[in-house]
PDB file of C-alpha atoms in Angstrom:
ATOM      1  CA  MET X   1      -0.095   0.013  -0.010  1.00 73.00           C
ATOM      2  CA  LYS X   2       2.937   2.438   0.750  1.00 77.00           C
ATOM      3  CA  PHE X   3       4.248   1.629  -2.760  1.00 75.00           C
ATOM      4  CA  PHE X   4       1.098   2.572  -4.243  1.00 75.00           C
ATOM      5  CA  LYS X   5       0.750   6.015  -2.204  1.00 72.00           C
ATOM      6  CA  TRP X   6       4.246   6.711  -3.217  1.00 74.00           C
ATOM      7  CA  GLY X   7       4.015   5.631  -7.001  1.00 78.00           C
ATOM      8  CA  ALA X   8       0.447   6.876  -7.961  1.00 78.00           C
ATOM      9  CA  PRO X   9       1.608  10.701  -8.462  1.00 75.00           C
ATOM     10  CA  PHE X  10       4.335   9.396 -10.833  1.00 78.00           C
ATOM     11  CA  LEU X  11       1.825   6.935 -12.507  1.00 84.00           C
ATOM     12  CA  VAL X  12      -0.752   9.678 -12.909  1.00 82.00           C
ATOM     13  CA  SER X  13       1.815  12.196 -14.054  1.00 80.00           C
ATOM     14  CA  ALA X  14       3.241   9.617 -16.633  1.00 85.00           C
ATOM     15  CA  LEU X  15      -0.386   8.610 -18.007  1.00 88.00           C
ATOM     16  CA  LEU X  16      -1.238  12.397 -18.466  1.00 83.00           C
ATOM     17  CA  LEU X  17       2.050  13.284 -20.204  1.00 83.00           C
ATOM     18  CA  ALA X  18       1.735  10.231 -22.444  1.00 88.00           C
ATOM     19  CA  TRP X  19      -1.836  11.599 -23.463  1.00 87.00           C
ATOM     20  CA  ILE X  20      -0.778  14.919 -24.056  1.00 83.00           C
ATOM     21  CA  PHE X  21       2.307  13.808 -26.138  1.00 85.00           C
ATOM     22  CA  ALA X  22       0.344  11.275 -28.029  1.00 88.00           C
ATOM     23  CA  ASP X  23      -0.175  13.350 -31.199  1.00 88.00           C
ATOM     24  CA  ILE X  24       3.290  14.951 -31.347  1.00 88.00           C
ATOM     25  CA  ASP X  25       5.665  13.525 -34.020  1.00 89.00           C
ATOM     26  CA  PHE X  26       8.998  13.422 -32.040  1.00 85.00           C
ATOM     27  CA  ASP X  27      10.787  12.002 -35.173  1.00 88.00           C
ATOM     28  CA  ARG X  28       9.618  14.935 -37.136  1.00 88.00           C
ATOM     29  CA  ILE X  29      11.137  17.241 -34.251  1.00 84.00           C
ATOM     30  CA  LEU X  30      14.391  15.286 -33.802  1.00 81.00           C
ATOM     31  CA  ALA X  31      14.860  15.240 -37.458  1.00 84.00           C
ATOM     32  CA  LYS X  32      14.957  19.144 -37.521  1.00 83.00           C
ATOM     33  CA  LEU X  33      17.338  19.189 -34.533  1.00 81.00           C
ATOM     34  CA  ASP X  34      20.954  18.796 -35.208  1.00 84.00           C
ATOM     35  CA  SER X  35      23.609  17.935 -32.604  1.00 83.00           C
ATOM     36  CA  GLN X  36      24.953  21.357 -32.209  1.00 85.00           C
ATOM     37  CA  THR X  37      21.192  22.699 -31.690  1.00 84.00           C
ATOM     38  CA  LEU X  38      20.721  19.851 -29.170  1.00 83.00           C
ATOM     39  CA  VAL X  39      24.027  21.050 -27.310  1.00 89.00           C
ATOM     40  CA  THR X  40      22.761  24.425 -26.911  1.00 89.00           C
ATOM     41  CA  PHE X  41      19.005  23.791 -26.233  1.00 87.00           C
ATOM     42  CA  ILE X  42      19.104  20.955 -23.659  1.00 89.00           C
ATOM     43  CA  PRO X  43      21.270  22.589 -21.144  1.00 94.00           C
ATOM     44  CA  ALA X  44      19.460  26.076 -21.763  1.00 94.00           C
ATOM     45  CA  LEU X  45      15.952  24.134 -21.224  1.00 92.00           C
ATOM     46  CA  VAL X  46      17.204  22.326 -17.925  1.00 94.00           C
ATOM     47  CA  ALA X  47      18.396  25.518 -16.613  1.00 97.00           C
ATOM     48  CA  PHE X  48      15.285  27.394 -17.428  1.00 95.00           C
ATOM     49  CA  LEU X  49      12.975  24.728 -15.892  1.00 93.00           C
ATOM     50  CA  GLY X  50      15.142  24.319 -12.757  1.00 94.00           C
ATOM     51  CA  ILE X  51      15.321  28.320 -12.280  1.00 96.00           C
ATOM     52  CA  SER X  52      11.484  28.593 -13.076  1.00 93.00           C
ATOM     53  CA  LEU X  53      10.797  25.698 -10.640  1.00 93.00           C
ATOM     54  CA  LEU X  54      12.911  27.329  -7.760  1.00 95.00           C
ATOM     55  CA  ILE X  55      11.437  30.658  -8.162  1.00 94.00           C
ATOM     56  CA  GLU X  56       7.715  29.182  -7.862  1.00 93.00           C
ATOM     57  CA  ALA X  57       8.869  27.279  -4.958  1.00 94.00           C
ATOM     58  CA  ILE X  58      10.160  30.627  -3.196  1.00 95.00           C
ATOM     59  CA  CYS X  59       7.251  32.480  -4.079  1.00 93.00           C
ATOM     60  CA  LEU X  60       4.832  29.572  -2.563  1.00 93.00           C
ATOM     61  CA  VAL X  61       6.983  29.300   0.653  1.00 94.00           C
ATOM     62  CA  ASP X  62       6.836  33.222   0.920  1.00 93.00           C
ATOM     63  CA  VAL X  63       3.043  33.437   0.469  1.00 93.00           C
ATOM     64  CA  VAL X  64       2.354  30.511   2.469  1.00 93.00           C
ATOM     65  CA  SER X  65       4.741  31.225   5.295  1.00 91.00           C
ATOM     66  CA  HIS X  66       3.055  34.446   6.342  1.00 89.00           C
ATOM     67  CA  THR X  67      -0.157  32.170   7.741  1.00 88.00           C
ATOM     68  CA  HIS X  68       1.463  28.822   8.513  1.00 88.00           C
ATOM     69  CA  PRO X  69       4.808  27.399   9.428  1.00 88.00           C
ATOM     70  CA  PHE X  70       6.012  26.618   6.315  1.00 87.00           C
ATOM     71  CA  SER X  71       9.663  26.794   4.756  1.00 86.00           C
ATOM     72  CA  ASN X  72      10.437  23.748   2.878  1.00 90.00           C
ATOM     73  CA  LEU X  73      11.628  24.841  -0.495  1.00 92.00           C
ATOM     74  CA  VAL X  74      11.654  20.828  -1.425  1.00 92.00           C
ATOM     75  CA  VAL X  75       8.196  20.208  -0.439  1.00 92.00           C
ATOM     76  CA  ALA X  76       6.972  23.667  -2.268  1.00 93.00           C
ATOM     77  CA  ALA X  77       9.036  22.473  -5.495  1.00 93.00           C
ATOM     78  CA  ARG X  78       7.114  19.070  -5.137  1.00 92.00           C
ATOM     79  CA  ILE X  79       4.009  20.617  -4.979  1.00 93.00           C
ATOM     80  CA  LYS X  80       4.576  22.860  -8.043  1.00 93.00           C
ATOM     81  CA  ALA X  81       6.028  19.975 -10.080  1.00 91.00           C
ATOM     82  CA  ALA X  82       3.169  17.757  -9.346  1.00 89.00           C
ATOM     83  CA  SER X  83       0.862  20.453 -10.395  1.00 91.00           C
ATOM     84  CA  TYR X  84       2.483  20.988 -13.812  1.00 88.00           C
ATOM     85  CA  PRO X  85       1.233  18.025 -15.937  1.00 84.00           C
ATOM     86  CA  LEU X  86      -2.435  19.165 -14.834  1.00 86.00           C
ATOM     87  CA  GLY X  87      -1.600  22.666 -15.794  1.00 87.00           C
ATOM     88  CA  ILE X  88      -0.741  21.716 -19.049  1.00 84.00           C
ATOM     89  CA  LEU X  89      -4.100  20.377 -19.609  1.00 82.00           C
ATOM     90  CA  ASN X  90      -5.836  23.121 -18.157  1.00 86.00           C
ATOM     91  CA  TYR X  91      -5.123  26.138 -16.054  1.00 88.00           C
ATOM     92  CA  ALA X  92      -7.730  25.535 -13.603  1.00 89.00           C
ATOM     93  CA  LEU X  93      -6.559  22.128 -13.012  1.00 89.00           C
ATOM     94  CA  GLY X  94      -3.101  22.935 -12.380  1.00 90.00           C
ATOM     95  CA  ILE X  95      -4.381  25.682  -9.684  1.00 92.00           C
ATOM     96  CA  GLY X  96      -6.728  23.154  -8.440  1.00 93.00           C
ATOM     97  CA  ALA X  97      -3.827  20.726  -7.748  1.00 93.00           C
ATOM     98  CA  VAL X  98      -1.829  23.236  -5.997  1.00 94.00           C
ATOM     99  CA  THR X  99      -4.553  24.086  -3.740  1.00 95.00           C
ATOM    100  CA  LEU X 100      -5.448  20.740  -2.870  1.00 94.00           C
ATOM    101  CA  LEU X 101      -1.775  19.735  -2.032  1.00 93.00           C
ATOM    102  CA  LEU X 102      -1.334  22.716   0.090  1.00 93.00           C
ATOM    103  CA  ARG X 103      -4.375  21.698   2.052  1.00 93.00           C
ATOM    104  CA  ARG X 104      -2.856  18.191   2.480  1.00 91.00           C
ATOM    105  CA  ARG X 105       0.981  18.868   2.919  1.00 90.00           C
ATOM    106  CA  VAL X 106       0.870  22.231   4.847  1.00 90.00           C
ATOM    107  CA  GLY X 107      -2.372  21.728   6.720  1.00 89.00           C
ATOM    108  CA  MET X 108      -4.137  24.858   5.345  1.00 92.00           C
ATOM    109  CA  SER X 109      -7.848  25.136   5.000  1.00 92.00           C
ATOM    110  CA  LEU X 110      -9.315  24.914   1.418  1.00 92.00           C
ATOM    111  CA  SER X 111     -10.147  28.611   1.492  1.00 93.00           C
ATOM    112  CA  GLU X 112      -6.715  29.414   2.903  1.00 93.00           C
ATOM    113  CA  ALA X 113      -4.822  27.580   0.244  1.00 93.00           C
ATOM    114  CA  ALA X 114      -7.264  28.930  -2.550  1.00 94.00           C
ATOM    115  CA  GLY X 115      -6.369  32.257  -1.213  1.00 94.00           C
ATOM    116  CA  ALA X 116      -2.648  31.697  -1.373  1.00 93.00           C
ATOM    117  CA  VAL X 117      -3.087  30.420  -4.677  1.00 94.00           C
ATOM    118  CA  PHE X 118      -5.061  33.610  -5.850  1.00 95.00           C
ATOM    119  CA  VAL X 119      -2.384  35.666  -4.454  1.00 94.00           C
ATOM    120  CA  ILE X 120       0.126  33.823  -6.533  1.00 92.00           C
ATOM    121  CA  GLY X 121      -1.787  34.259  -9.514  1.00 91.00           C
ATOM    122  CA  LEU X 122      -1.973  37.890  -8.921  1.00 94.00           C
ATOM    123  CA  PHE X 123       1.840  37.880  -9.022  1.00 91.00           C
ATOM    124  CA  ASP X 124       1.889  35.949 -12.289  1.00 89.00           C
ATOM    125  CA  LEU X 125      -0.710  38.361 -13.740  1.00 94.00           C
ATOM    126  CA  GLY X 126       1.109  41.543 -12.544  1.00 95.00           C
ATOM    127  CA  THR X 127       4.463  40.180 -13.937  1.00 93.00           C
ATOM    128  CA  LEU X 128       2.708  39.565 -17.235  1.00 93.00           C
ATOM    129  CA  VAL X 129       1.283  43.100 -17.211  1.00 95.00           C
ATOM    130  CA  GLY X 130       4.672  44.483 -16.501  1.00 95.00           C
ATOM    131  CA  VAL X 131       6.273  42.593 -19.464  1.00 94.00           C
ATOM    132  CA  ILE X 132       3.740  43.666 -21.820  1.00 89.00           C
ATOM    133  CA  VAL X 133       3.976  47.389 -20.782  1.00 87.00           C
ATOM    134  CA  LEU X 134       7.698  47.194 -21.040  1.00 88.00           C
ATOM    135  CA  ALA X 135       7.494  45.471 -24.456  1.00 85.00           C
ATOM    136  CA  ALA X 136       5.038  48.216 -25.638  1.00 79.00           C
ATOM    137  CA  ALA X 137       7.317  50.908 -24.665  1.00 80.00           C
ATOM    138  CA  LEU X 138      10.318  49.332 -26.180  1.00 81.00           C
ATOM    139  CA  MET X 139       8.442  48.628 -29.573  1.00 77.00           C
ATOM    140  CA  GLY X 140      10.144  51.631 -31.515  1.00 68.00           C
ATOM    141  CA  THR X 141       7.361  52.326 -34.061  1.00 65.00           C
ATOM    142  CA  ASN X 142       5.496  55.153 -34.661  1.00 65.00           C
ATOM    143  CA  ALA X 143       2.151  53.882 -33.806  1.00 60.00           C
ATOM    144  CA  PRO X 144       0.101  55.456 -30.982  1.00 60.00           C
ATOM    145  CA  GLY X 145       0.932  54.029 -27.766  1.00 58.00           C
ATOM    146  CA  LEU X 146       3.381  54.026 -24.729  1.00 55.00           C
ATOM    147  CA  GLN X 147       6.736  54.931 -25.833  1.00 54.00           C
ATOM    148  CA  ILE X 148       9.960  56.142 -24.227  1.00 56.00           C
TER     149      ILE X 148
END
């Protein structure tokens, strides 16, 4: 029973990823990539994913630790990583997974966990708006809009 409890999340994640990637022709993708591209792309991808997961874990710990004693970055990273396959399918499923995992792992009530996830979503939205404003300011065209 302990093996099933430990292995079930990995099995569910693997099945979801297999379903998501079932229609992708990886042979055509690999045919387009040469060895030089892979040598550059794979380390950059791994670095991006690792740094992104670390930032999300730090954000999760920072938001949750204001109301509950939670400071474990590894648990926060596991919570975020477990929600990624569901988030690929549907954003609401991903944030729902984070909410339920916060409830189970940290002991938050469902409303507290949903509130924490909402605050993190507001951080994401604020960052997105900031990037859009910066990009609009740096467009360098004569079109009406925000320019520096």
